[in-house]
XYZ file of C-alpha atoms in Angstrom:
781
model
C 103.170 -53.654 -146.664
C 100.126 -55.285 -145.141
C 98.304 -52.843 -142.881
C 98.121 -53.895 -139.219
C 94.878 -55.276 -137.944
C 93.791 -52.640 -135.384
C 91.084 -52.839 -132.769
C 90.078 -50.268 -130.209
C 90.474 -51.794 -126.845
C 87.777 -50.585 -124.444
C 87.708 -52.083 -121.068
C 85.894 -51.843 -117.762
C 88.377 -49.172 -116.792
C 90.268 -47.919 -119.890
C 89.882 -47.101 -123.559
C 92.681 -46.786 -126.105
C 93.651 -47.922 -129.634
C 95.355 -51.289 -129.783
C 97.197 -52.651 -132.801
C 98.492 -56.135 -133.456
C 101.910 -54.633 -134.184
C 103.647 -51.246 -134.166
C 102.556 -48.915 -136.936
C 105.046 -47.219 -139.211
C 104.962 -43.429 -139.361
C 103.276 -43.585 -142.786
C 100.567 -45.871 -141.491
C 100.038 -43.605 -138.450
C 99.661 -40.574 -140.718
C 97.215 -42.464 -142.917
C 95.121 -43.523 -139.879
C 95.120 -40.140 -138.135
C 92.323 -38.389 -140.175
C 90.009 -41.408 -139.482
C 89.394 -40.442 -135.861
C 85.862 -40.682 -134.552
C 84.183 -40.545 -131.175
C 83.073 -44.197 -131.077
C 84.556 -46.463 -128.463
C 84.942 -49.120 -131.217
C 85.339 -52.864 -131.098
C 86.522 -54.680 -128.004
C 88.569 -57.885 -128.283
C 89.631 -60.049 -125.273
C 90.671 -63.644 -124.724
C 89.107 -64.212 -121.299
C 87.587 -67.558 -122.323
C 90.702 -68.736 -124.171
C 89.363 -67.525 -127.464
C 89.108 -64.113 -129.155
C 85.759 -62.482 -128.424
C 84.244 -59.053 -128.159
C 84.223 -57.818 -124.567
C 80.510 -57.242 -124.690
C 79.966 -60.903 -125.473
C 81.877 -62.146 -122.392
C 79.874 -62.511 -119.146
C 82.888 -61.775 -116.886
C 84.054 -58.613 -115.213
C 87.280 -57.619 -117.050
C 89.679 -54.727 -116.921
C 92.159 -54.470 -119.755
C 94.830 -52.022 -120.887
C 96.915 -51.506 -123.949
C 100.671 -51.088 -124.087
C 100.397 -47.315 -124.402
C 98.064 -47.152 -121.372
C 100.445 -49.196 -119.296
C 103.335 -46.990 -120.338
C 101.444 -43.761 -119.507
C 100.431 -45.053 -116.109
C 103.953 -46.241 -115.298
C 102.967 -49.942 -115.092
C 106.161 -51.944 -115.482
C 105.262 -55.019 -113.394
C 102.076 -56.699 -112.184
C 102.094 -55.029 -108.756
C 101.642 -51.678 -110.566
C 98.201 -52.771 -111.808
C 96.800 -51.175 -108.667
C 96.872 -47.942 -110.718
C 94.398 -49.109 -113.295
C 92.428 -52.169 -112.104
C 89.601 -51.398 -109.676
C 89.309 -54.077 -106.981
C 92.920 -55.212 -107.319
C 95.308 -54.720 -104.423
C 99.000 -55.445 -103.900
C 101.080 -55.645 -100.726
C 104.431 -57.082 -99.985
C 104.630 -59.790 -97.301
C 106.827 -59.311 -94.232
C 109.797 -60.548 -96.280
C 108.859 -58.934 -99.638
C 107.055 -61.745 -101.438
C 104.225 -60.155 -103.540
C 100.629 -60.745 -102.506
C 97.789 -60.045 -105.016
C 94.187 -59.726 -104.039
C 91.069 -59.260 -106.211
C 87.799 -58.131 -104.578
C 89.096 -59.253 -101.217
C 90.142 -62.723 -102.354
C 93.807 -63.318 -101.911
C 96.386 -65.373 -99.983
C 98.929 -63.750 -97.722
C 101.957 -65.781 -96.756
C 105.599 -64.958 -96.078
C 106.778 -67.956 -98.098
C 107.736 -67.882 -101.801
C 106.653 -71.363 -102.982
C 102.911 -71.042 -102.208
C 100.093 -71.038 -104.710
C 98.371 -67.623 -104.921
C 94.603 -66.932 -105.147
C 95.150 -64.571 -108.120
C 97.026 -66.345 -110.917
C 99.159 -64.742 -113.618
C 99.667 -65.876 -117.221
C 101.505 -64.671 -120.287
C 99.685 -65.775 -123.481
C 97.888 -68.392 -121.346
C 101.221 -69.849 -120.097
C 101.126 -69.979 -116.289
C 103.520 -68.251 -113.898
C 102.440 -70.388 -110.958
C 104.188 -68.489 -108.200
C 103.910 -64.673 -107.847
C 107.641 -64.252 -107.305
C 108.061 -65.340 -110.934
C 105.849 -62.630 -112.385
C 107.792 -59.376 -112.442
C 108.878 -59.758 -116.090
C 105.388 -60.398 -117.411
C 104.859 -56.721 -118.394
C 107.739 -56.592 -120.851
C 106.733 -55.553 -124.460
C 103.042 -56.450 -124.197
C 100.176 -55.830 -126.517
C 97.684 -55.604 -123.672
C 96.831 -57.104 -120.241
C 93.484 -58.486 -119.080
C 92.472 -58.743 -115.458
C 89.587 -61.164 -114.942
C 87.707 -60.816 -111.633
C 86.048 -63.563 -109.691
C 86.901 -67.310 -109.651
C 88.416 -68.506 -112.965
C 89.152 -72.061 -112.042
C 87.153 -73.808 -114.771
C 89.473 -72.559 -117.546
C 92.534 -71.194 -115.738
C 92.730 -73.876 -113.083
C 92.536 -73.966 -109.330
C 94.348 -71.251 -107.403
C 92.335 -68.640 -109.353
C 89.663 -68.029 -106.714
C 90.290 -64.278 -106.796
C 90.847 -63.875 -110.455
C 93.392 -64.188 -113.229
C 95.719 -61.735 -114.934
C 96.629 -62.651 -118.535
C 99.334 -60.664 -120.358
C 99.240 -60.732 -124.160
C 102.753 -60.305 -125.473
C 103.367 -58.130 -128.526
C 103.681 -60.540 -131.437
C 106.290 -60.765 -134.249
C 105.404 -58.641 -137.302
C 105.407 -59.591 -140.976
C 107.653 -56.589 -141.750
C 110.752 -55.110 -140.139
C 109.890 -53.044 -137.089
C 111.916 -51.731 -134.141
C 111.618 -49.333 -131.279
C 113.463 -47.947 -128.279
C 112.417 -46.164 -125.086
C 114.842 -44.274 -122.826
C 113.816 -42.821 -119.474
C 115.671 -40.756 -116.894
C 114.188 -39.827 -113.547
C 114.662 -39.002 -109.862
C 117.271 -40.974 -107.858
C 119.268 -41.265 -111.128
C 116.702 -43.689 -112.540
C 117.730 -44.928 -115.998
C 115.435 -47.309 -117.860
C 116.095 -48.586 -121.387
C 113.848 -50.830 -123.447
C 113.973 -51.878 -127.035
C 112.545 -54.361 -129.478
C 113.180 -55.577 -132.999
C 110.665 -57.613 -135.006
C 110.140 -59.054 -138.438
C 110.443 -62.074 -140.766
C 113.658 -64.157 -140.647
C 112.668 -66.969 -143.021
C 109.800 -68.233 -145.062
C 106.751 -68.580 -142.699
C 108.989 -67.698 -139.697
C 108.803 -64.408 -137.773
C 110.673 -63.305 -134.664
C 110.505 -60.568 -132.025
C 113.185 -59.829 -129.453
C 112.576 -57.371 -126.584
C 114.919 -56.377 -123.790
C 114.686 -53.993 -120.809
C 117.065 -52.803 -118.132
C 116.149 -50.726 -115.081
C 118.637 -48.896 -112.850
C 118.065 -46.584 -109.916
C 120.188 -45.366 -106.954
C 119.090 -45.924 -103.391
C 116.029 -43.910 -102.376
C 115.736 -44.887 -98.746
C 117.599 -42.921 -96.011
C 118.770 -44.496 -92.754
C 117.073 -42.926 -89.772
C 120.223 -43.231 -87.599
C 122.865 -42.882 -90.327
C 121.570 -40.164 -92.666
C 124.398 -40.584 -95.144
C 123.477 -44.255 -95.802
C 121.206 -45.091 -98.715
C 119.245 -48.243 -99.662
C 116.891 -49.264 -102.465
C 119.100 -49.501 -105.474
C 117.330 -51.001 -108.559
C 119.288 -53.280 -110.886
C 116.980 -55.396 -113.035
C 117.195 -56.850 -116.528
C 114.656 -58.855 -118.555
C 114.314 -60.217 -122.095
C 111.930 -62.157 -124.278
C 112.313 -63.898 -127.601
C 109.244 -64.950 -129.636
C 109.202 -67.119 -132.702
C 106.074 -67.609 -134.814
C 106.203 -70.405 -137.397
C 103.397 -71.390 -139.812
C 104.608 -74.447 -141.707
C 101.165 -74.875 -143.315
C 97.883 -73.020 -143.556
C 96.442 -75.216 -140.820
C 99.370 -75.494 -138.401
C 100.931 -72.764 -136.268
C 103.600 -72.715 -133.558
C 104.559 -70.043 -131.020
C 107.833 -70.348 -129.117
C 108.538 -68.106 -126.139
C 111.900 -67.882 -124.302
C 111.971 -65.320 -121.593
C 113.726 -64.519 -118.264
C 115.002 -61.917 -115.903
C 117.753 -61.206 -113.383
C 117.230 -59.012 -110.330
C 120.197 -57.700 -108.317
C 118.251 -54.945 -106.579
C 118.308 -54.110 -102.903
C 115.318 -55.137 -100.820
C 113.280 -52.477 -99.085
C 113.852 -51.827 -95.389
C 111.045 -51.223 -92.916
C 110.198 -48.306 -90.628
C 110.323 -48.835 -86.878
C 106.972 -48.327 -85.071
C 107.477 -49.761 -81.555
C 109.299 -52.324 -79.479
C 106.770 -55.008 -78.433
C 108.193 -58.313 -77.234
C 105.709 -61.121 -76.717
C 108.175 -63.132 -74.593
C 109.656 -61.470 -71.512
C 112.956 -59.802 -72.420
C 114.760 -61.676 -69.645
C 113.877 -65.093 -71.050
C 117.134 -67.004 -71.417
C 118.942 -64.019 -69.947
C 119.724 -62.468 -73.336
C 119.079 -58.761 -72.869
C 122.048 -57.123 -74.589
C 120.058 -55.124 -77.104
C 116.822 -54.729 -75.094
C 117.770 -51.272 -73.839
C 118.613 -50.064 -77.301
C 115.279 -51.362 -78.689
C 113.342 -49.757 -75.825
C 115.108 -46.444 -76.640
C 114.485 -46.624 -80.395
C 112.599 -43.662 -81.848
C 109.601 -44.374 -84.137
C 110.113 -43.386 -87.768
C 108.448 -40.194 -88.980
C 105.693 -40.195 -91.610
C 108.145 -39.768 -94.395
C 108.350 -42.412 -97.164
C 112.145 -42.311 -97.544
C 113.055 -42.829 -93.853
C 113.786 -46.387 -92.704
C 116.533 -48.272 -90.924
C 118.565 -51.446 -91.390
C 121.580 -53.200 -89.963
C 124.830 -51.257 -90.162
C 126.940 -52.633 -93.005
C 124.303 -55.181 -94.116
C 124.321 -56.276 -97.772
C 120.596 -56.349 -98.763
C 121.144 -57.047 -102.502
C 118.975 -59.832 -103.781
C 120.252 -62.465 -106.242
C 117.108 -63.611 -108.053
C 116.718 -65.115 -111.527
C 113.970 -66.662 -113.631
C 113.741 -68.227 -117.066
C 110.955 -69.968 -118.923
C 110.503 -71.768 -122.235
C 107.081 -72.424 -123.713
C 105.742 -73.828 -126.956
C 102.228 -73.433 -128.233
C 100.854 -75.361 -131.196
C 97.528 -74.887 -132.978
C 96.214 -77.346 -135.567
C 93.044 -76.661 -137.468
C 91.554 -80.114 -137.581
C 88.701 -78.731 -139.711
C 87.176 -75.350 -140.433
C 85.294 -75.585 -137.086
C 87.660 -77.500 -134.851
C 91.088 -76.531 -133.448
C 93.527 -78.600 -131.396
C 95.803 -76.571 -129.049
C 98.802 -77.695 -127.075
C 100.721 -75.511 -124.566
C 103.874 -76.815 -123.029
C 106.047 -74.876 -120.522
C 109.153 -75.227 -118.315
C 110.071 -72.637 -115.703
C 112.954 -72.269 -113.220
C 113.154 -69.682 -110.468
C 115.963 -69.112 -107.987
C 116.031 -66.559 -105.185
C 118.421 -65.326 -102.586
C 116.709 -62.384 -100.953
C 117.789 -60.867 -97.661
C 115.255 -58.695 -95.794
C 115.644 -56.461 -92.778
C 112.124 -56.291 -91.469
C 112.564 -54.961 -87.932
C 113.105 -51.250 -88.766
C 116.128 -50.821 -86.469
C 119.871 -50.622 -87.095
C 120.735 -53.397 -84.587
C 120.961 -57.004 -85.788
C 117.560 -57.773 -84.214
C 116.252 -59.852 -87.055
C 117.495 -60.437 -90.623
C 115.841 -63.088 -92.794
C 117.190 -64.418 -96.119
C 114.916 -66.399 -98.422
C 116.803 -69.102 -100.376
C 114.302 -70.568 -102.850
C 114.568 -72.849 -105.854
C 111.370 -73.672 -107.844
C 111.121 -75.794 -110.988
C 107.826 -76.293 -112.776
C 106.649 -78.106 -115.860
C 103.153 -77.967 -117.311
C 101.267 -79.359 -120.283
C 97.784 -78.444 -121.548
C 95.981 -80.023 -124.447
C 92.541 -78.846 -125.519
C 90.161 -79.295 -128.436
C 87.728 -76.452 -129.290
C 85.076 -76.063 -131.912
C 81.677 -74.937 -133.101
C 78.592 -76.780 -134.347
C 75.580 -74.684 -135.182
C 74.428 -72.872 -132.020
C 77.023 -74.750 -129.876
C 80.535 -73.662 -129.009
C 82.518 -76.222 -127.014
C 85.903 -76.905 -125.485
C 87.376 -80.024 -123.931
C 90.892 -80.365 -122.508
C 93.291 -81.686 -119.924
C 96.227 -80.296 -117.981
C 99.154 -81.734 -116.053
C 101.723 -79.856 -113.928
C 104.557 -80.843 -111.640
C 106.353 -78.480 -109.302
C 109.484 -79.108 -107.301
C 109.981 -76.376 -104.691
C 112.645 -75.541 -102.106
C 111.929 -72.685 -99.730
C 114.591 -72.272 -97.044
C 114.371 -69.189 -94.813
C 117.543 -68.407 -92.932
C 117.088 -66.167 -89.856
C 119.958 -64.272 -88.242
C 119.170 -62.324 -85.133
C 120.180 -61.244 -81.641
C 116.660 -60.744 -80.229
C 115.773 -60.772 -76.570
C 114.589 -64.431 -76.587
C 117.176 -66.098 -78.767
C 118.102 -69.058 -76.651
C 117.070 -72.113 -74.595
C 118.412 -72.189 -71.033
C 122.170 -71.585 -71.045
C 122.460 -72.122 -74.826
C 122.125 -69.171 -77.152
C 121.576 -69.357 -80.892
C 121.729 -66.534 -83.426
C 120.774 -68.335 -86.674
C 118.328 -70.956 -87.891
C 116.765 -72.273 -91.129
C 113.080 -72.871 -91.726
C 113.172 -75.627 -94.371
C 110.215 -76.419 -96.658
C 110.593 -78.692 -99.742
C 107.686 -79.934 -101.730
C 106.833 -82.008 -104.784
C 103.386 -81.114 -106.159
C 101.620 -82.968 -109.021
C 98.315 -81.711 -110.386
C 96.072 -83.425 -112.975
C 92.959 -81.845 -114.340
C 90.323 -82.266 -117.032
C 88.072 -79.447 -118.088
C 85.306 -78.522 -120.515
C 82.954 -75.720 -121.481
C 79.746 -75.471 -123.516
C 78.025 -72.361 -124.879
C 74.569 -72.830 -126.328
C 72.623 -70.117 -128.135
C 69.080 -70.572 -126.889
C 67.957 -67.770 -129.169
C 69.781 -65.165 -131.232
C 69.961 -63.015 -128.087
C 70.106 -65.468 -125.197
C 73.064 -67.790 -124.494
C 73.601 -70.274 -121.724
C 77.142 -71.203 -120.707
C 78.430 -73.992 -118.486
C 82.008 -75.083 -117.680
C 83.675 -77.417 -115.197
C 87.098 -78.681 -114.169
C 88.053 -81.669 -112.099
C 91.447 -81.279 -110.319
C 93.425 -83.833 -108.422
C 96.556 -82.743 -106.522
C 99.218 -84.717 -104.662
C 101.651 -82.796 -102.444
C 104.619 -84.307 -100.629
C 106.335 -82.215 -97.989
C 109.738 -82.551 -96.380
C 111.167 -80.024 -93.952
C 112.044 -79.072 -90.408
C 113.871 -76.470 -88.263
C 117.521 -76.745 -89.246
C 120.783 -75.792 -87.568
C 122.828 -73.598 -90.001
C 125.981 -75.666 -89.356
C 127.431 -73.696 -86.446
C 125.983 -76.104 -83.865
C 124.164 -73.405 -81.880
C 120.657 -74.587 -82.621
C 121.823 -78.181 -82.202
C 123.211 -77.472 -78.738
C 120.138 -75.578 -77.610
C 117.662 -78.216 -78.769
C 119.798 -81.096 -77.474
C 119.591 -79.394 -74.107
C 115.805 -78.878 -74.533
C 115.325 -82.538 -75.551
C 117.360 -83.886 -72.613
C 115.732 -81.525 -70.145
C 112.210 -82.393 -71.289
C 112.898 -86.098 -70.792
C 114.865 -85.622 -67.551
C 117.869 -87.070 -69.461
C 116.120 -90.411 -69.910
C 116.806 -92.248 -72.267
C 120.491 -91.481 -72.599
C 121.625 -87.993 -73.530
C 120.801 -86.826 -77.087
C 123.459 -84.843 -78.967
C 122.543 -83.211 -82.261
C 125.258 -82.732 -84.893
C 125.763 -79.306 -86.504
C 123.517 -78.803 -89.527
C 120.972 -81.370 -88.241
C 117.210 -81.080 -88.007
C 116.215 -79.805 -84.542
C 112.483 -80.424 -84.695
C 111.440 -82.594 -81.742
C 109.156 -85.629 -82.006
C 105.738 -85.651 -80.355
C 102.875 -88.031 -79.723
C 101.758 -89.347 -83.078
C 105.027 -88.494 -84.853
C 108.306 -90.012 -83.729
C 109.402 -90.353 -80.125
C 108.345 -87.416 -77.904
C 111.162 -84.854 -77.467
C 113.623 -86.944 -79.529
C 114.728 -84.948 -82.649
C 113.457 -86.336 -85.958
C 115.700 -86.603 -89.074
C 113.081 -84.569 -90.992
C 109.321 -84.066 -91.052
C 107.599 -85.901 -93.907
C 103.939 -85.216 -94.669
C 101.603 -85.478 -97.601
C 98.390 -83.865 -98.712
C 95.939 -85.325 -101.238
C 93.022 -83.240 -102.433
C 90.563 -83.110 -105.309
C 87.690 -80.899 -106.270
C 85.221 -79.950 -109.038
C 85.105 -76.273 -109.882
C 82.229 -75.157 -112.105
C 80.486 -72.165 -113.597
C 77.028 -71.519 -115.037
C 75.955 -68.303 -116.811
C 72.877 -66.937 -118.579
C 73.424 -63.987 -120.952
C 71.011 -61.734 -122.780
C 72.062 -59.330 -125.543
C 69.202 -56.822 -126.189
C 71.407 -55.393 -129.007
C 74.838 -56.154 -130.407
C 76.566 -53.595 -128.198
C 74.998 -54.516 -124.839
C 75.041 -57.471 -122.497
C 73.146 -58.428 -119.358
C 74.387 -61.512 -117.545
C 74.144 -63.547 -114.367
C 76.444 -66.304 -113.300
C 77.353 -68.523 -110.336
C 80.816 -70.027 -109.940
C 82.481 -72.404 -107.565
C 86.274 -72.067 -107.270
C 89.028 -73.721 -105.175
C 92.512 -72.854 -103.968
C 94.798 -75.750 -103.078
C 96.024 -76.435 -99.582
C 99.465 -75.345 -98.455
C 102.247 -76.407 -96.063
C 103.638 -73.589 -93.875
C 107.242 -72.444 -93.812
C 107.770 -72.012 -90.010
C 110.377 -72.699 -87.255
C 108.665 -75.940 -86.317
C 109.601 -77.058 -82.798
C 107.238 -79.949 -83.263
C 105.992 -81.807 -86.409
C 102.373 -80.645 -85.838
C 103.473 -77.118 -86.701
C 103.984 -78.277 -90.244
C 100.407 -79.562 -90.641
C 98.979 -78.063 -93.833
C 95.949 -75.852 -94.318
C 93.465 -77.599 -96.604
C 91.892 -76.270 -99.765
C 89.598 -73.237 -99.534
C 86.569 -72.626 -101.705
C 84.574 -69.657 -102.948
C 80.973 -69.780 -104.190
C 80.500 -66.590 -106.200
C 77.284 -65.027 -107.431
C 77.493 -62.165 -109.939
C 75.114 -60.143 -112.086
C 76.266 -57.398 -114.382
C 75.824 -55.328 -117.521
C 77.868 -53.931 -120.353
C 76.348 -51.051 -122.300
C 77.473 -48.864 -125.202
C 75.620 -45.532 -125.346
C 75.663 -42.167 -127.143
C 76.611 -43.646 -130.524
C 79.263 -45.746 -128.681
C 81.021 -42.726 -127.240
C 80.133 -43.890 -123.736
C 80.547 -47.380 -122.329
C 79.238 -48.321 -118.889
C 80.051 -51.636 -117.242
C 78.977 -52.714 -113.837
C 78.403 -55.712 -111.578
C 77.151 -56.696 -108.214
C 78.638 -59.763 -106.494
C 78.343 -61.934 -103.400
C 81.029 -64.474 -102.408
C 80.558 -67.217 -99.849
C 84.094 -67.970 -98.642
C 84.795 -71.271 -96.843
C 88.029 -72.258 -95.011
C 89.829 -69.042 -95.995
C 93.608 -69.524 -95.781
C 95.366 -66.599 -94.169
C 98.479 -65.767 -92.270
C 97.953 -65.440 -88.526
C 100.359 -65.196 -85.600
C 101.682 -68.051 -83.404
C 103.851 -67.805 -80.319
C 106.989 -69.964 -80.351
C 110.342 -70.011 -78.545
C 111.474 -67.652 -81.305
C 108.790 -65.125 -80.297
C 105.628 -64.080 -82.143
C 105.914 -65.395 -85.672
C 103.532 -65.688 -88.643
C 101.677 -68.951 -89.098
C 98.903 -70.286 -91.393
C 95.314 -70.502 -90.117
C 91.928 -71.095 -91.683
C 88.786 -69.059 -91.174
C 85.817 -71.436 -91.442
C 83.108 -69.039 -92.714
C 83.430 -65.584 -94.269
C 81.883 -63.598 -97.103
C 82.411 -60.720 -99.518
C 79.634 -58.453 -100.831
C 80.280 -55.682 -103.314
C 79.701 -53.828 -106.559
C 81.727 -52.107 -109.214
C 81.063 -49.515 -111.940
C 83.297 -48.329 -114.748
C 82.888 -45.435 -117.154
C 84.639 -45.090 -120.504
C 83.770 -41.771 -122.159
C 85.014 -39.931 -125.239
C 82.940 -36.716 -125.172
C 84.955 -34.802 -127.837
C 87.657 -35.551 -130.296
C 90.968 -36.215 -128.508
C 89.538 -36.307 -124.968
C 89.161 -39.645 -123.181
C 88.038 -40.219 -119.625
C 88.211 -43.617 -117.908
C 87.063 -44.213 -114.370
C 86.228 -47.068 -112.083
C 84.896 -47.642 -108.594
C 84.742 -50.828 -106.496
C 82.974 -51.361 -103.187
C 83.979 -54.468 -101.187
C 82.505 -55.453 -97.866
C 84.493 -58.423 -96.511
C 83.805 -60.003 -93.135
C 84.320 -63.028 -90.974
C 80.846 -64.525 -90.459
C 81.349 -66.970 -87.616
C 83.194 -66.849 -84.309
C 86.863 -67.769 -84.773
C 89.569 -67.446 -82.176
C 92.905 -66.268 -83.490
C 96.067 -64.628 -82.178
C 96.352 -60.936 -82.830
C 99.822 -59.482 -83.670
C 100.629 -59.342 -79.897
C 99.758 -63.008 -79.337
C 96.531 -62.157 -77.556
C 93.604 -64.517 -78.430
C 90.679 -62.626 -79.928
C 87.415 -63.479 -81.663
C 87.611 -62.062 -85.129
C 83.909 -62.466 -86.024
C 82.687 -59.431 -87.937
C 86.168 -58.129 -88.826
C 87.133 -57.319 -92.399
C 89.875 -59.126 -94.272
C 93.396 -57.695 -93.918
C 94.440 -55.304 -96.677
C 90.944 -55.114 -98.169
C 89.714 -51.542 -98.402
C 85.960 -51.001 -98.742
C 86.399 -48.404 -101.534
C 88.781 -48.236 -104.448
C 88.537 -45.524 -107.101
C 90.615 -44.769 -110.077
C 90.452 -42.302 -112.977
C 92.509 -41.432 -115.993
C 92.069 -38.358 -118.184
C 93.896 -38.001 -121.507
C 93.621 -35.057 -123.923
C 95.431 -35.020 -127.300
C 95.342 -32.331 -129.991
C 97.403 -31.171 -132.999
C 99.996 -28.591 -131.956
C 101.226 -28.087 -135.504
C 100.744 -29.881 -138.787
C 102.881 -32.821 -137.780
C 103.197 -32.415 -134.015
C 100.703 -33.542 -131.376
C 100.483 -32.438 -127.718
C 99.121 -34.699 -125.026
C 98.114 -33.914 -121.430
C 97.024 -36.486 -118.943
C 96.716 -37.565 -115.358
C 95.864 -40.575 -113.283
C 94.479 -40.711 -109.735
C 93.796 -43.740 -107.534
C 92.249 -43.897 -104.102
C 91.721 -46.648 -101.526
C 89.969 -46.300 -98.225
C 91.403 -47.422 -94.905
C 91.983 -51.117 -94.136
C 93.963 -53.214 -91.646
C 97.120 -55.176 -91.956
C 96.113 -57.949 -89.537
C 93.153 -59.287 -87.626
C 92.734 -58.145 -84.065
C 92.144 -54.405 -84.277
C 95.475 -53.173 -82.922
C 95.740 -49.440 -83.864
C 99.326 -49.767 -85.060
C 98.076 -52.169 -87.754
C 95.704 -49.768 -89.384
C 96.398 -48.897 -93.005
C 95.091 -45.344 -93.533
C 93.309 -44.474 -96.749
C 95.143 -42.480 -99.378
C 95.030 -41.060 -102.867
C 97.926 -40.937 -105.302
C 98.127 -38.548 -108.262
C 100.278 -39.004 -111.385
C 100.611 -36.385 -114.160
C 102.065 -36.408 -117.667
C 102.623 -34.088 -120.640
C 104.112 -35.052 -123.979
C 104.673 -34.202 -127.561
C 104.923 -36.630 -130.463
C 105.373 -36.701 -134.214
C 103.290 -39.439 -135.820
C 105.033 -38.765 -139.132
C 108.520 -39.549 -137.880
C 107.715 -42.028 -135.119
C 109.120 -40.264 -132.088
C 107.564 -38.928 -128.850
C 108.802 -37.213 -125.736
C 106.984 -37.245 -122.378
C 107.527 -35.602 -118.992
C 105.930 -37.538 -116.145
C 105.470 -37.459 -112.384
C 104.364 -40.322 -110.102
C 102.844 -39.493 -106.720
C 103.418 -35.830 -107.492
C 102.005 -34.728 -104.104
C 104.539 -36.938 -102.335
C 101.777 -38.660 -100.445
C 102.928 -40.802 -97.519
C 101.190 -44.179 -97.383
C 101.747 -47.569 -95.808
C 101.522 -50.862 -97.691
C 101.863 -53.304 -94.793
C 102.586 -53.500 -91.080
C 104.237 -56.544 -89.422
C 105.237 -57.785 -85.997
C 108.182 -60.198 -86.340
C 110.143 -61.302 -83.242
C 109.840 -58.196 -80.997
C 109.355 -55.032 -83.094
C 106.384 -53.614 -84.974
C 107.507 -52.217 -88.336
C 105.812 -50.915 -91.489
C 106.603 -50.787 -95.173
C 105.828 -47.550 -97.138
C 104.953 -46.766 -100.723
C 107.325 -44.881 -103.049
C 107.735 -41.132 -102.602
C 107.364 -38.668 -105.488
C 109.292 -39.530 -108.590
C 109.545 -37.669 -111.883
C 111.388 -37.862 -115.112
C 111.304 -37.914 -118.911
C 110.961 -40.590 -121.585
C 112.056 -40.409 -125.195
C 110.721 -43.056 -127.603
C 111.299 -43.803 -131.237
C 109.872 -46.547 -133.465
C 109.659 -47.406 -137.118
């Protein structure tokens, strides 16, 4: 049996052994006596090629499969546990929002391009709702910080997260993990890998997660919500027909039938007078509602509501590598993805049918990348092109009986915010590394992107005629019934024309708009290696995020006007040092980002009340620094720690609506959900308990300082700082391939808030998970 090629993955936050495939018990026993205190070699693919971490002038955090498992990282949002500077928050309706060093894009819609992009083996997952299966059966994950647009494309202004899937092995290997925990959590994962024909290897991995409801209704204590029902799988095929040609096929997907999380009620705060339209039937109940206590499990939702989601995703990709010569390789990456979502969310925090929103999304994407890379003396180069086409449908259905749900004598209880887009992106890119001396290297890279976006949407009647009746009345009243009376059919578009688009106050069939943008992102870096294990670097990068059309209840076509592309000019200087005979690795960086036309969710006042809407902040900036320590002081003991300081602010006067629809100047305010300080640490100690049995003890702590959920400074929208502690203890037998671990997440049961929203007429908040604990049994051969 060929021995696996092992490297020791040391990162800006973590250190652990990493192997190209699972070791057999015999191989593990053979390797065990060879322990030393050195951090070892570091291999990453941040620049789309395998390199030592200390040769890459980019801030990177990476983690192996075992580290992800120990930390309880099962989806990208869990990376907050191990990646300094990375934050996650759900939007008002549950869509994930990722931020890196303060650079992110918060929107309630699903089909919007993020500022932090996610890849699996360099294959894009262009929308964050697609990403929850990315962590299945991985070899490692790499989190790249700062704009990555030159190689990973626009929409990477904050950074890029690249998962490296565990690859098929050249021998038969298999493994299984079974976990049981609080709330009757049962997780099962397994894989089988090996050769299936000459020059053809395969790996199949599957995972299923189940959990009972963990949330408790504040007004109906016997009711539970939060059931988890999620399945995912991945099939990999590696084929090498010749010594110079290789193919990698990836088929993966997931199904999510879990219940969405309900919110906690904070206060009743209508922005439109409760008597507007005369609909006050639940006003007294909302005024009498009691704020939720500071307990993670307490929330409330509509009586009898079915909040199960019906989401699915699948993707096929094919990568081919052809060695044109000993120094030149041609790479092709093709991918097709399909995502469907039906996700109901109760975001108001009360048991009345005040506001229930269901996202109905359908996204189809295709992408093709072709690149040529090679070396010639002191020059390393890459040249390539990329094309992608996305077809998106994002229809948000609202059902509510709020205090302003009507126009004149006509009441409506449902509506649809419709947003359909066709997005085509073409790009060419290239990079050049030149060794000025044996210790000094200059790097330059650039990408030209051209995007065409066609939008079609409007405010739709759900088919019951209520919106149609209300807006027919509004149209006729606004024109004093001249020209003749307008009558909208059930299911029709209710958006009214305005000057510059259609006939004022006459409903339009649909709103059609387009957005055409192009840009050149670039990066320049100068790197000095005083010795093979150290790097000093400085770089400057320009990155862009594409514009976006909002998903809103547009009374008029102008409400669907897009926000245009934003840009980040990033300056960074850093170091990577190996000290004490490579037992200690220090990495650090200081950075300054000039942020132009930042896209962010704000609040707009409509006939539906105070609702989120997209705005752009003309001038803002981010200043900060980070430091990571990877230390192995004695045999078996490993400490990994990281700290990030981020000072974000709006630099120029900008008038925006706060959550209560008051106009405020947000100059000097920090970005929402951007704490100044983030700290994380992981301690792991392993030692021989008997001749063939090892004991491991470990813990992980993460801390983030206070931040805010929205511009404007309202005290209810503060996100207090918090620290979360995880603990673990386990035993394992390297000789027989099994291990058993007891674990606890948030063992102090810390109460913390992830987001606060004001939708329609209530302020509500979403909490983090309470304490969970359980056990995991694993076996592999």
